[in-house]
């Protein structure tokens, strides 16, 4: 099973099968110039499925999900070639929660988003529906979602009633929908997607959750060119919930720009977890006032102080941090807090420069049970050589 979750502004991933993603999600970047895409339509080309030909209006007011589903079903039942669903330019499509289901007949299927898809502005649209998701692809393999369009999660209504930020509110909600999920698929790619939200949420509260979170069974994942923040940042984990056997490997995160996030390059695992995280690289990433720019927490507990120390853990090895720079909003800029039972090995810190975001303050590094090597690390030394 592959699960890729795109949170209202962000992205979360968890899978069991290996696949490669090349993500160019410009989170919070508005005013993206959309490419000029030839107005292909279904007429005269059996392999393209323009939602307009299935009754979509695209005025941002009428609900277009039935038309999207029809276009999807037509594409999905096409046997020949690479059927392509087209969400054309110059329109805004309002979609209620919708699941595009597979398996599809063709080996590959394209979904091109050229303009804008918006979520309902009110959480009421989710009444009687799964509040954990908005757009989902389920059981689809060989899927390629791309285009220069925008997916607008309209998260404000959710944050306004979130228990996390408004615990006093009667009927507050703990769950908010993930903007885009890939469930039970394989060989999925997502590129050039622009995930955004209403302008009102450029505040800390509006940030939602992780920009990218990587789950228990992800491998061969490339993430690059992403701007994230404010929000929780990038996270491998939490892994190993309930004693899961974690298999996470070959993850490469580069050219990420994090601004005002809680975490930067984070790996966090539950003590009860088993298995491994290995061959992970964080490279050329920039941090602006990030709370925990570099962090491994192998003692993650959910609720602090409620977990007993256990002699188990997920083994974290061969993790490279290279060319990471910027500022930390807390004192501890580097925090490799590994378990004394299952120590971190093969850690490499290279060319790191993290300073305090606060004038005159010193940033520090804390490395416990972390082994490996380091060169040119500020603040440092941390793991020693
Ligand atoms: C059908 O559309 C695809 C993708 O837009 C294009 O590559 C192909 O040339 C088109 N075929 C015809 C017969 O128009
Ligand atoms: C890094 O990502 C930014 C967007 O966040 C992009 O503008 C820039 O071209 C990327 N740099 C490289 C070297 O890919
Ligand atoms: C480590 O992961 C990278 C992808 O990030 C991959 O290209 C490389 O082959 C992996 N190395 C090993 C030894 O598996
Ligand atoms: C970080 O975000 C803040 C507020 O959201 C903004 O004022 C600042 O310019 C951003 N910094 C960078 C380097 O993008
Ligand atoms: C490291 O983890 C332990 C156990 O959860 C915790 O008590 C400690 O505060 C952590 N240290 C840092 C510097 O985060």
CSV table of C-alpha atoms and ligand atoms in Angstrom, one decimal:
chain,number,residue,atom,x,y,z
A,1,UNK,CA,0.0,0.0,0.0
A,2,UNK,CA,1.1,3.5,-0.7
A,3,UNK,CA,-0.2,6.4,1.2
A,4,UNK,CA,0.8,9.9,0.2
A,5,UNK,CA,-1.0,12.6,2.0
A,6,UNK,CA,-1.0,16.2,1.0
A,7,UNK,CA,-2.2,18.2,4.0
A,8,UNK,CA,-4.2,21.3,3.5
A,9,UNK,CA,-1.0,23.2,2.8
A,10,UNK,CA,1.3,20.4,3.0
A,11,UNK,CA,2.3,16.9,2.3
A,12,UNK,CA,2.5,13.7,4.2
A,13,UNK,CA,3.6,10.4,2.9
A,14,UNK,CA,3.5,6.8,4.1
A,15,UNK,CA,3.8,3.7,1.9
A,16,UNK,CA,4.8,0.1,1.8
A,17,UNK,CA,6.0,-0.1,-1.8
A,18,UNK,CA,8.9,1.8,-3.2
A,19,UNK,CA,8.2,4.6,-5.6
A,20,UNK,CA,9.8,7.8,-6.6
A,21,UNK,CA,8.3,11.2,-6.2
A,22,UNK,CA,9.6,14.4,-7.6
A,23,UNK,CA,7.8,17.2,-5.9
A,24,UNK,CA,8.0,20.8,-6.7
A,25,UNK,CA,5.3,22.0,-4.4
A,26,UNK,CA,5.6,25.7,-3.7
A,27,UNK,CA,3.7,25.9,-0.5
A,28,UNK,CA,2.5,29.4,0.3
A,29,UNK,CA,3.8,30.8,-2.9
A,30,UNK,CA,1.0,32.7,-4.5
A,31,UNK,CA,0.8,34.2,-7.9
A,32,UNK,CA,2.4,31.4,-9.8
A,33,UNK,CA,2.4,31.9,-13.5
A,34,UNK,CA,0.5,29.1,-15.1
A,35,UNK,CA,2.1,27.6,-18.2
A,36,UNK,CA,0.3,27.9,-21.4
A,37,UNK,CA,-1.1,24.5,-22.1
A,38,UNK,CA,-2.6,23.6,-25.4
A,39,UNK,CA,-6.3,23.3,-25.0
A,40,UNK,CA,-6.6,19.6,-25.7
A,41,UNK,CA,-10.0,18.2,-25.4
A,42,UNK,CA,-11.7,14.8,-25.6
A,43,UNK,CA,-13.1,15.5,-29.0
A,44,UNK,CA,-10.9,13.8,-31.6
A,45,UNK,CA,-8.5,12.4,-29.1
A,46,UNK,CA,-9.7,9.4,-27.3
A,47,UNK,CA,-6.9,9.6,-24.8
A,48,UNK,CA,-7.6,13.0,-23.2
A,49,UNK,CA,-10.5,13.6,-20.8
A,50,UNK,CA,-11.1,17.2,-20.3
A,51,UNK,CA,-13.4,17.8,-17.3
A,52,UNK,CA,-15.3,20.5,-19.2
A,53,UNK,CA,-16.5,17.8,-21.6
A,54,UNK,CA,-18.1,16.0,-18.7
A,55,UNK,CA,-20.1,18.9,-17.4
A,56,UNK,CA,-17.7,20.8,-15.2
A,57,UNK,CA,-18.4,24.5,-15.1
A,58,UNK,CA,-15.4,25.9,-13.4
A,59,UNK,CA,-16.9,29.0,-12.0
A,60,UNK,CA,-15.7,28.3,-8.5
A,61,UNK,CA,-19.3,28.1,-7.2
A,62,UNK,CA,-21.0,25.1,-8.7
A,63,UNK,CA,-19.8,21.8,-7.4
A,64,UNK,CA,-17.8,20.1,-10.1
A,65,UNK,CA,-16.9,16.8,-8.5
A,66,UNK,CA,-19.5,14.7,-10.4
A,67,UNK,CA,-18.0,15.9,-13.7
A,68,UNK,CA,-14.4,15.2,-12.4
A,69,UNK,CA,-15.5,11.7,-11.4
A,70,UNK,CA,-17.0,11.1,-14.8
A,71,UNK,CA,-13.9,12.2,-16.6
A,72,UNK,CA,-11.8,10.1,-14.2
A,73,UNK,CA,-13.9,7.0,-14.8
A,74,UNK,CA,-13.8,7.4,-18.5
A,75,UNK,CA,-10.0,7.8,-18.4
A,76,UNK,CA,-9.6,5.0,-15.9
A,77,UNK,CA,-11.5,2.6,-18.1
A,78,UNK,CA,-9.5,3.4,-21.2
A,79,UNK,CA,-7.2,0.5,-22.1
A,80,UNK,CA,-5.0,2.0,-24.7
A,81,UNK,CA,-2.1,4.5,-24.3
A,82,UNK,CA,-1.8,6.9,-21.4
A,83,UNK,CA,-5.2,8.4,-20.8
A,84,UNK,CA,-5.0,11.9,-19.5
A,85,UNK,CA,-7.5,13.8,-17.3
A,86,UNK,CA,-7.3,17.5,-18.0
A,87,UNK,CA,-8.3,20.2,-15.6
A,88,UNK,CA,-8.0,23.1,-18.0
A,89,UNK,CA,-6.7,26.6,-17.4
A,90,UNK,CA,-8.6,29.8,-16.9
A,91,UNK,CA,-11.1,28.3,-14.5
A,92,UNK,CA,-11.6,27.5,-10.8
A,93,UNK,CA,-13.2,24.2,-10.0
A,94,UNK,CA,-15.0,23.7,-6.7
A,95,UNK,CA,-14.7,20.1,-5.5
A,96,UNK,CA,-16.4,18.5,-2.6
A,97,UNK,CA,-14.5,15.6,-1.0
A,98,UNK,CA,-13.9,13.1,-3.8
A,99,UNK,CA,-12.1,9.8,-4.3
A,100,UNK,CA,-10.7,8.8,-7.7
A,101,UNK,CA,-10.6,5.1,-7.6
A,102,UNK,CA,-8.6,2.5,-9.4
A,103,UNK,CA,-7.4,0.1,-10.5
A,104,UNK,CA,-7.4,1.6,-14.0
A,105,UNK,CA,-7.2,-0.3,-17.2
A,106,UNK,CA,-4.1,1.4,-18.7
A,107,UNK,CA,-0.7,0.9,-17.2
A,108,UNK,CA,-0.2,4.7,-16.8
A,109,UNK,CA,-2.6,7.5,-16.3
A,110,UNK,CA,-2.0,11.2,-16.2
A,111,UNK,CA,-3.9,13.9,-14.3
A,112,UNK,CA,-3.0,17.3,-15.4
A,113,UNK,CA,-4.0,20.3,-13.3
A,114,UNK,CA,-3.5,23.5,-15.3
A,115,UNK,CA,-5.5,25.9,-13.2
A,116,UNK,CA,-7.2,25.9,-9.9
A,117,UNK,CA,-9.1,23.4,-7.7
A,118,UNK,CA,-10.6,24.7,-4.6
A,119,UNK,CA,-12.1,23.0,-1.6
A,120,UNK,CA,-15.5,24.0,-0.1
A,121,UNK,CA,-14.9,27.0,2.2
A,122,UNK,CA,-17.0,25.5,5.0
A,123,UNK,CA,-16.3,22.3,6.9
A,124,UNK,CA,-20.1,21.7,6.5
A,125,UNK,CA,-19.4,20.2,3.1
A,126,UNK,CA,-17.8,17.2,5.0
A,127,UNK,CA,-21.0,16.4,6.9
A,128,UNK,CA,-21.5,12.7,6.8
A,129,UNK,CA,-18.2,12.3,4.9
A,130,UNK,CA,-14.7,11.3,5.9
A,131,UNK,CA,-13.3,14.4,7.4
A,132,UNK,CA,-9.7,13.2,7.1
A,133,UNK,CA,-9.5,13.8,3.4
A,134,UNK,CA,-10.5,16.0,0.5
A,135,UNK,CA,-9.0,14.7,-2.7
A,136,UNK,CA,-7.9,11.2,-2.8
A,137,UNK,CA,-6.6,8.7,-5.4
A,138,UNK,CA,-7.2,5.2,-4.2
A,139,UNK,CA,-5.8,2.0,-5.7
A,140,UNK,CA,-4.3,3.7,-8.7
A,141,UNK,CA,-0.9,2.7,-10.0
A,142,UNK,CA,1.2,4.4,-12.6
A,143,UNK,CA,-0.4,7.7,-11.8
A,144,UNK,CA,1.2,11.0,-12.7
A,145,UNK,CA,-0.3,14.1,-11.2
A,146,UNK,CA,1.2,17.3,-12.6
A,147,UNK,CA,0.6,20.7,-14.0
A,148,UNK,CA,1.1,24.3,-12.9
A,149,UNK,CA,-2.2,24.7,-11.3
A,150,UNK,CA,-3.1,25.3,-7.7
A,151,UNK,CA,-4.8,23.1,-5.2
A,152,UNK,CA,-6.4,25.4,-2.6
A,153,UNK,CA,-7.4,23.6,0.6
A,154,UNK,CA,-9.4,26.6,2.0
A,155,UNK,CA,-8.2,25.6,5.4
A,156,UNK,CA,-9.4,28.6,7.3
A,157,UNK,CA,-12.8,27.3,8.2
A,158,UNK,CA,-11.1,24.2,9.7
A,159,UNK,CA,-8.5,26.1,11.7
A,160,UNK,CA,-11.2,28.4,13.0
A,161,UNK,CA,-12.9,25.4,14.6
A,162,UNK,CA,-9.8,23.4,15.5
A,163,UNK,CA,-9.7,22.0,19.0
A,164,UNK,CA,-5.9,22.5,19.0
A,165,UNK,CA,-6.2,26.3,18.6
A,166,UNK,CA,-9.7,26.8,20.0
A,167,UNK,CA,-10.0,24.2,22.8
A,168,UNK,CA,-12.8,26.3,24.4
A,169,UNK,CA,-15.0,26.1,21.3
A,170,UNK,CA,-18.0,23.8,21.6
A,171,UNK,CA,-18.0,21.3,18.8
A,172,UNK,CA,-14.4,22.0,17.9
A,173,UNK,CA,-12.9,19.4,15.6
A,174,UNK,CA,-9.7,17.4,16.1
A,175,UNK,CA,-9.5,16.2,12.6
A,176,UNK,CA,-9.0,18.3,9.5
A,177,UNK,CA,-8.9,17.0,5.9
A,178,UNK,CA,-5.7,16.2,4.1
A,179,UNK,CA,-5.9,18.1,0.8
A,180,UNK,CA,-4.5,15.2,-1.3
A,181,UNK,CA,-4.0,11.6,-0.5
A,182,UNK,CA,-2.7,8.7,-2.5
A,183,UNK,CA,-3.9,5.5,-1.0
A,184,UNK,CA,-3.0,2.0,-2.0
A,185,UNK,CA,-1.1,2.7,-5.1
A,186,UNK,CA,2.3,2.2,-6.6
A,187,UNK,CA,4.5,4.1,-9.0
A,188,UNK,CA,2.9,7.5,-8.2
A,189,UNK,CA,4.5,10.8,-9.1
A,190,UNK,CA,3.5,14.3,-8.2
A,191,UNK,CA,5.2,17.3,-9.7
A,192,UNK,CA,4.9,21.0,-10.0
A,193,UNK,CA,1.9,21.1,-7.8
A,194,UNK,CA,1.1,24.3,-5.9
A,195,UNK,CA,-0.7,23.8,-2.7
A,196,UNK,CA,-2.0,26.8,-1.0
A,197,UNK,CA,-4.7,28.1,1.2
A,198,UNK,CA,-6.6,31.3,1.9
A,199,UNK,CA,-4.4,34.3,2.6
A,200,UNK,CA,-5.9,34.6,6.1
A,201,UNK,CA,-3.8,31.6,7.1
A,202,UNK,CA,-0.4,33.0,6.8
A,203,UNK,CA,-0.2,33.1,10.4
A,204,UNK,CA,1.3,30.5,12.7
A,205,UNK,CA,-2.1,29.1,13.5
A,206,UNK,CA,-2.9,28.6,9.9
A,207,UNK,CA,0.0,26.4,9.4
A,208,UNK,CA,-1.7,23.1,10.0
A,209,UNK,CA,0.7,20.2,10.3
A,210,UNK,CA,3.8,18.7,8.7
A,211,UNK,CA,4.7,20.1,5.3
A,212,UNK,CA,6.0,16.7,4.5
A,213,UNK,CA,5.7,13.7,6.7
A,214,UNK,CA,7.1,10.3,5.8
A,215,UNK,CA,5.5,7.2,7.2
A,216,UNK,CA,6.6,3.7,8.3
A,217,UNK,CA,7.1,2.0,4.9
A,218,UNK,CA,8.5,4.6,2.6
A,219,UNK,CA,11.5,4.1,0.4
A,220,UNK,CA,13.1,5.7,-2.6
A,221,UNK,CA,11.7,9.1,-2.1
A,222,UNK,CA,13.2,12.2,-3.6
A,223,UNK,CA,11.8,15.5,-2.3
A,224,UNK,CA,13.2,18.7,-3.7
A,225,UNK,CA,12.5,22.4,-4.2
A,226,UNK,CA,10.0,23.0,-1.5
A,227,UNK,CA,9.2,26.0,0.5
A,228,UNK,CA,7.5,25.3,3.7
A,229,UNK,CA,6.3,27.4,6.6
A,230,UNK,CA,4.9,28.3,8.9
A,231,UNK,CA,4.1,24.8,9.9
A,232,UNK,CA,5.6,21.7,11.4
A,233,UNK,CA,8.2,21.3,8.7
A,234,UNK,CA,9.6,18.1,7.4
A,235,UNK,CA,9.3,15.0,9.4
A,236,UNK,CA,10.3,11.4,8.9
A,237,UNK,CA,7.8,10.0,11.4
A,238,UNK,CA,6.5,9.6,13.9
A,239,UNK,CA,7.5,6.0,13.1
A,240,UNK,CA,6.8,2.8,14.8
A,241,UNK,CA,3.5,3.6,16.5
A,242,UNK,CA,2.2,0.6,18.4
A,243,UNK,CA,5.4,-1.4,17.8
A,244,UNK,CA,5.3,-1.3,14.0
A,245,UNK,CA,8.2,-2.8,12.1
A,246,UNK,CA,9.5,0.3,10.3
A,247,UNK,CA,11.2,0.1,6.9
A,248,UNK,CA,12.3,3.5,5.7
A,249,UNK,CA,15.2,3.9,3.4
A,250,UNK,CA,16.7,5.9,0.5
A,251,UNK,CA,15.2,9.2,1.3
A,252,UNK,CA,16.6,12.3,-0.2
A,253,UNK,CA,15.5,15.8,0.8
A,254,UNK,CA,17.1,18.7,-0.9
A,255,UNK,CA,16.7,22.4,-1.6
A,256,UNK,CA,14.1,22.8,1.0
A,257,UNK,CA,13.4,26.2,2.4
A,258,UNK,CA,11.8,26.3,5.8
A,259,UNK,CA,10.6,29.5,7.4
A,260,UNK,CA,9.2,29.7,10.9
A,261,UNK,CA,8.5,26.0,11.2
A,262,UNK,CA,8.6,23.8,14.3
A,263,UNK,CA,11.0,21.3,12.7
A,264,UNK,CA,13.4,21.3,9.9
A,265,UNK,CA,15.0,18.0,9.2
A,266,UNK,CA,13.3,15.7,11.7
A,267,UNK,CA,13.3,12.0,12.3
A,268,UNK,CA,11.2,10.8,15.2
A,269,UNK,CA,10.4,7.3,16.3
A,270,UNK,CA,8.5,5.7,19.1
A,271,UNK,CA,10.5,3.6,21.5
A,272,UNK,CA,8.1,0.7,21.0
A,273,UNK,CA,8.9,0.7,17.3
A,274,UNK,CA,11.2,-1.8,15.6
A,275,UNK,CA,12.9,-1.9,12.2
A,276,UNK,CA,15.1,0.7,10.6
A,277,UNK,CA,15.5,4.1,9.0
A,278,UNK,CA,18.6,4.1,6.8
A,279,UNK,CA,20.2,6.0,4.0
A,280,UNK,CA,18.6,9.3,4.5
A,281,UNK,CA,20.1,12.6,3.2
A,282,UNK,CA,19.1,16.1,4.0
A,283,UNK,CA,21.0,18.3,1.6
A,284,UNK,CA,21.2,22.0,0.8
A,285,UNK,CA,18.4,23.1,3.0
A,286,UNK,CA,17.8,26.5,4.4
A,287,UNK,CA,16.2,27.3,7.7
A,288,UNK,CA,14.8,30.6,8.8
A,289,UNK,CA,13.9,30.8,12.5
A,290,UNK,CA,13.1,27.1,12.8
A,291,UNK,CA,12.5,25.7,16.2
A,292,UNK,CA,14.4,22.4,15.7
A,293,UNK,CA,16.4,22.7,12.5
A,294,UNK,CA,18.1,19.3,12.9
A,295,UNK,CA,16.5,16.8,15.2
A,296,UNK,CA,16.4,13.1,15.8
A,297,UNK,CA,14.0,12.0,18.6
A,298,UNK,CA,14.2,8.3,19.2
A,299,UNK,CA,12.2,8.6,22.4
A,300,UNK,CA,9.1,10.1,20.9
A,301,UNK,CA,6.2,9.5,23.1
A,302,UNK,CA,3.2,11.4,21.9
A,303,UNK,CA,2.4,12.8,25.2
A,304,UNK,CA,5.6,13.8,26.9
A,305,UNK,CA,6.5,11.8,30.1
A,306,UNK,CA,3.8,9.1,29.6
A,307,UNK,CA,6.1,6.5,28.1
A,308,UNK,CA,8.3,4.2,30.1
A,309,UNK,CA,11.8,3.7,28.9
A,310,UNK,CA,12.0,0.6,26.8
A,311,UNK,CA,15.0,-1.4,25.5
A,312,UNK,CA,13.5,-1.3,22.0
A,313,UNK,CA,13.7,1.2,19.2
A,314,UNK,CA,13.9,1.8,15.5
A,315,UNK,CA,17.5,1.7,14.3
A,316,UNK,CA,18.6,4.9,12.6
A,317,UNK,CA,21.6,4.6,10.4
A,318,UNK,CA,23.4,6.3,7.6
A,319,UNK,CA,21.8,9.7,7.9
A,320,UNK,CA,23.7,12.5,6.2
A,321,UNK,CA,23.1,16.2,6.9
A,322,UNK,CA,25.0,18.3,4.3
A,323,UNK,CA,25.0,21.9,3.5
A,324,UNK,CA,22.3,22.9,6.0
A,325,UNK,CA,22.3,26.6,7.0
A,326,UNK,CA,20.2,29.3,8.6
A,327,UNK,CA,18.8,30.1,12.0
A,328,UNK,CA,17.3,28.4,14.9
A,329,UNK,CA,14.6,30.0,17.0
A,330,UNK,CA,15.5,27.8,20.0
A,331,UNK,CA,18.8,27.4,21.7
A,332,UNK,CA,19.4,23.8,20.6
A,333,UNK,CA,19.9,23.9,16.8
A,334,UNK,CA,21.2,20.4,16.4
A,335,UNK,CA,19.6,17.7,18.6
A,336,UNK,CA,20.4,14.1,17.9
A,337,UNK,CA,18.7,12.5,20.8
A,338,UNK,CA,19.2,8.8,20.2
A,339,UNK,CA,18.2,5.8,22.4
A,340,UNK,CA,20.8,4.3,24.5
A,341,UNK,CA,19.4,0.8,23.6
A,342,UNK,CA,19.4,1.2,19.9
A,343,UNK,CA,22.0,3.9,19.1
A,344,UNK,CA,22.1,5.9,15.9
A,345,UNK,CA,25.0,4.9,13.7
A,346,UNK,CA,26.6,6.3,10.5
A,347,UNK,CA,25.5,9.8,11.1
A,348,UNK,CA,27.3,12.4,9.0
A,349,UNK,CA,27.2,16.1,9.6
A,350,UNK,CA,28.9,18.1,6.9
A,351,UNK,CA,29.0,21.8,6.3
A,352,UNK,CA,26.4,22.9,8.7
A,353,UNK,CA,26.0,26.5,9.8
A,354,UNK,CA,23.2,27.2,12.2
A,355,UNK,CA,23.1,30.3,14.3
A,356,UNK,CA,20.5,31.6,16.7
A,357,UNK,CA,17.7,33.6,15.3
A,358,UNK,CA,17.9,35.9,18.3
A,359,UNK,CA,20.6,38.5,18.2
A,360,UNK,CA,23.4,37.9,20.7
A,361,UNK,CA,22.2,34.4,21.6
A,362,UNK,CA,24.3,31.3,21.1
A,363,UNK,CA,23.0,28.2,19.4
A,364,UNK,CA,24.0,24.8,20.8
A,365,UNK,CA,24.2,21.2,19.7
A,366,UNK,CA,23.2,18.1,21.7
A,367,UNK,CA,24.1,14.7,20.4
A,368,UNK,CA,23.4,11.7,22.6
A,369,UNK,CA,24.1,8.1,21.5
A,370,UNK,CA,24.7,9.3,18.0
A,371,UNK,CA,27.8,8.0,16.2
A,372,UNK,CA,29.4,8.9,13.0
A,373,UNK,CA,31.5,11.8,11.7
A,374,UNK,CA,31.4,15.5,11.3
A,375,UNK,CA,33.2,18.2,9.4
A,376,UNK,CA,32.6,21.9,9.6
A,377,UNK,CA,29.7,21.9,12.0
A,378,UNK,CA,28.4,25.0,13.7
A,379,UNK,CA,27.3,24.8,16.4
A,380,UNK,CA,29.7,21.9,17.2
A,381,UNK,CA,31.4,19.6,17.8
A,382,UNK,CA,28.4,17.4,18.3
A,383,UNK,CA,29.0,13.8,17.7
A,384,UNK,CA,32.8,13.9,17.6
A,385,UNK,CA,34.7,11.7,15.2
B,1,LIG,C1,-3.9,13.3,-27.9
B,1,LIG,O1,-3.4,14.0,-26.8
B,1,LIG,C2,-2.1,13.7,-26.4
B,1,LIG,C3,-1.8,14.5,-25.2
B,1,LIG,O2,-2.3,15.8,-25.2
B,1,LIG,C4,-1.2,14.1,-27.6
B,1,LIG,O3,0.2,13.8,-27.2
B,1,LIG,C5,-1.6,13.4,-28.8
B,1,LIG,O4,-0.8,13.8,-29.9
B,1,LIG,C6,-3.1,13.6,-29.1
B,1,LIG,N1,-3.5,12.7,-30.2
B,1,LIG,C7,-4.3,13.2,-31.2
B,1,LIG,C8,-4.6,12.2,-32.2
B,1,LIG,O5,-4.6,14.3,-31.3
B,2,LIG,C1,15.3,25.5,-5.1
B,2,LIG,O1,13.9,25.7,-4.8
B,2,LIG,C2,13.4,27.0,-5.2
B,2,LIG,C3,12.0,27.0,-4.8
B,2,LIG,O2,11.8,26.8,-3.5
B,2,LIG,C4,13.6,27.2,-6.7
B,2,LIG,O3,13.2,28.5,-7.0
B,2,LIG,C5,15.1,27.1,-7.0
B,2,LIG,O4,15.2,27.1,-8.4
B,2,LIG,C6,15.6,25.7,-6.6
B,2,LIG,N1,17.0,25.6,-6.8
B,2,LIG,C7,17.5,24.6,-7.4
B,2,LIG,C8,19.0,24.6,-7.5
B,2,LIG,O5,16.9,23.7,-7.9
B,3,LIG,C1,20.7,5.8,-0.8
B,3,LIG,O1,19.5,6.6,-1.3
B,3,LIG,C2,19.7,7.2,-2.5
B,3,LIG,C3,18.4,8.0,-2.7
B,3,LIG,O2,18.3,9.0,-1.8
B,3,LIG,C4,20.0,6.2,-3.6
B,3,LIG,O3,20.2,7.0,-4.8
B,3,LIG,C5,21.2,5.4,-3.2
B,3,LIG,O4,21.3,4.4,-4.2
B,3,LIG,C6,21.0,4.7,-1.9
B,3,LIG,N1,22.2,4.0,-1.5
B,3,LIG,C7,22.1,2.8,-1.2
B,3,LIG,C8,23.4,2.2,-0.7
B,3,LIG,O5,21.1,2.1,-1.2
B,4,LIG,C1,9.6,34.2,6.7
B,4,LIG,O1,8.2,34.4,7.0
B,4,LIG,C2,7.9,35.7,7.5
B,4,LIG,C3,6.5,35.8,7.9
B,4,LIG,O2,5.7,34.8,7.4
B,4,LIG,C4,8.3,36.8,6.4
B,4,LIG,O3,8.1,38.0,6.9
B,4,LIG,C5,9.8,36.6,6.1
B,4,LIG,O4,10.2,37.5,5.1
B,4,LIG,C6,10.1,35.2,5.7
B,4,LIG,N1,11.6,35.0,5.5
B,4,LIG,C7,12.1,34.6,4.4
B,4,LIG,C8,13.6,34.5,4.4
B,4,LIG,O5,11.4,34.2,3.4
B,5,LIG,C1,16.3,13.5,24.9
B,5,LIG,O1,15.3,12.6,25.2
B,5,LIG,C2,14.9,12.4,26.5
B,5,LIG,C3,14.0,11.2,26.6
B,5,LIG,O2,12.8,11.6,25.9
B,5,LIG,C4,14.4,13.6,27.1
B,5,LIG,O3,14.2,13.5,28.5
B,5,LIG,C5,15.4,14.7,26.9
B,5,LIG,O4,14.9,16.0,27.4
B,5,LIG,C6,15.8,14.9,25.5
B,5,LIG,N1,16.9,15.9,25.4
B,5,LIG,C7,16.8,16.9,24.6
B,5,LIG,C8,18.0,17.8,24.6
B,5,LIG,O5,15.8,17.1,23.8
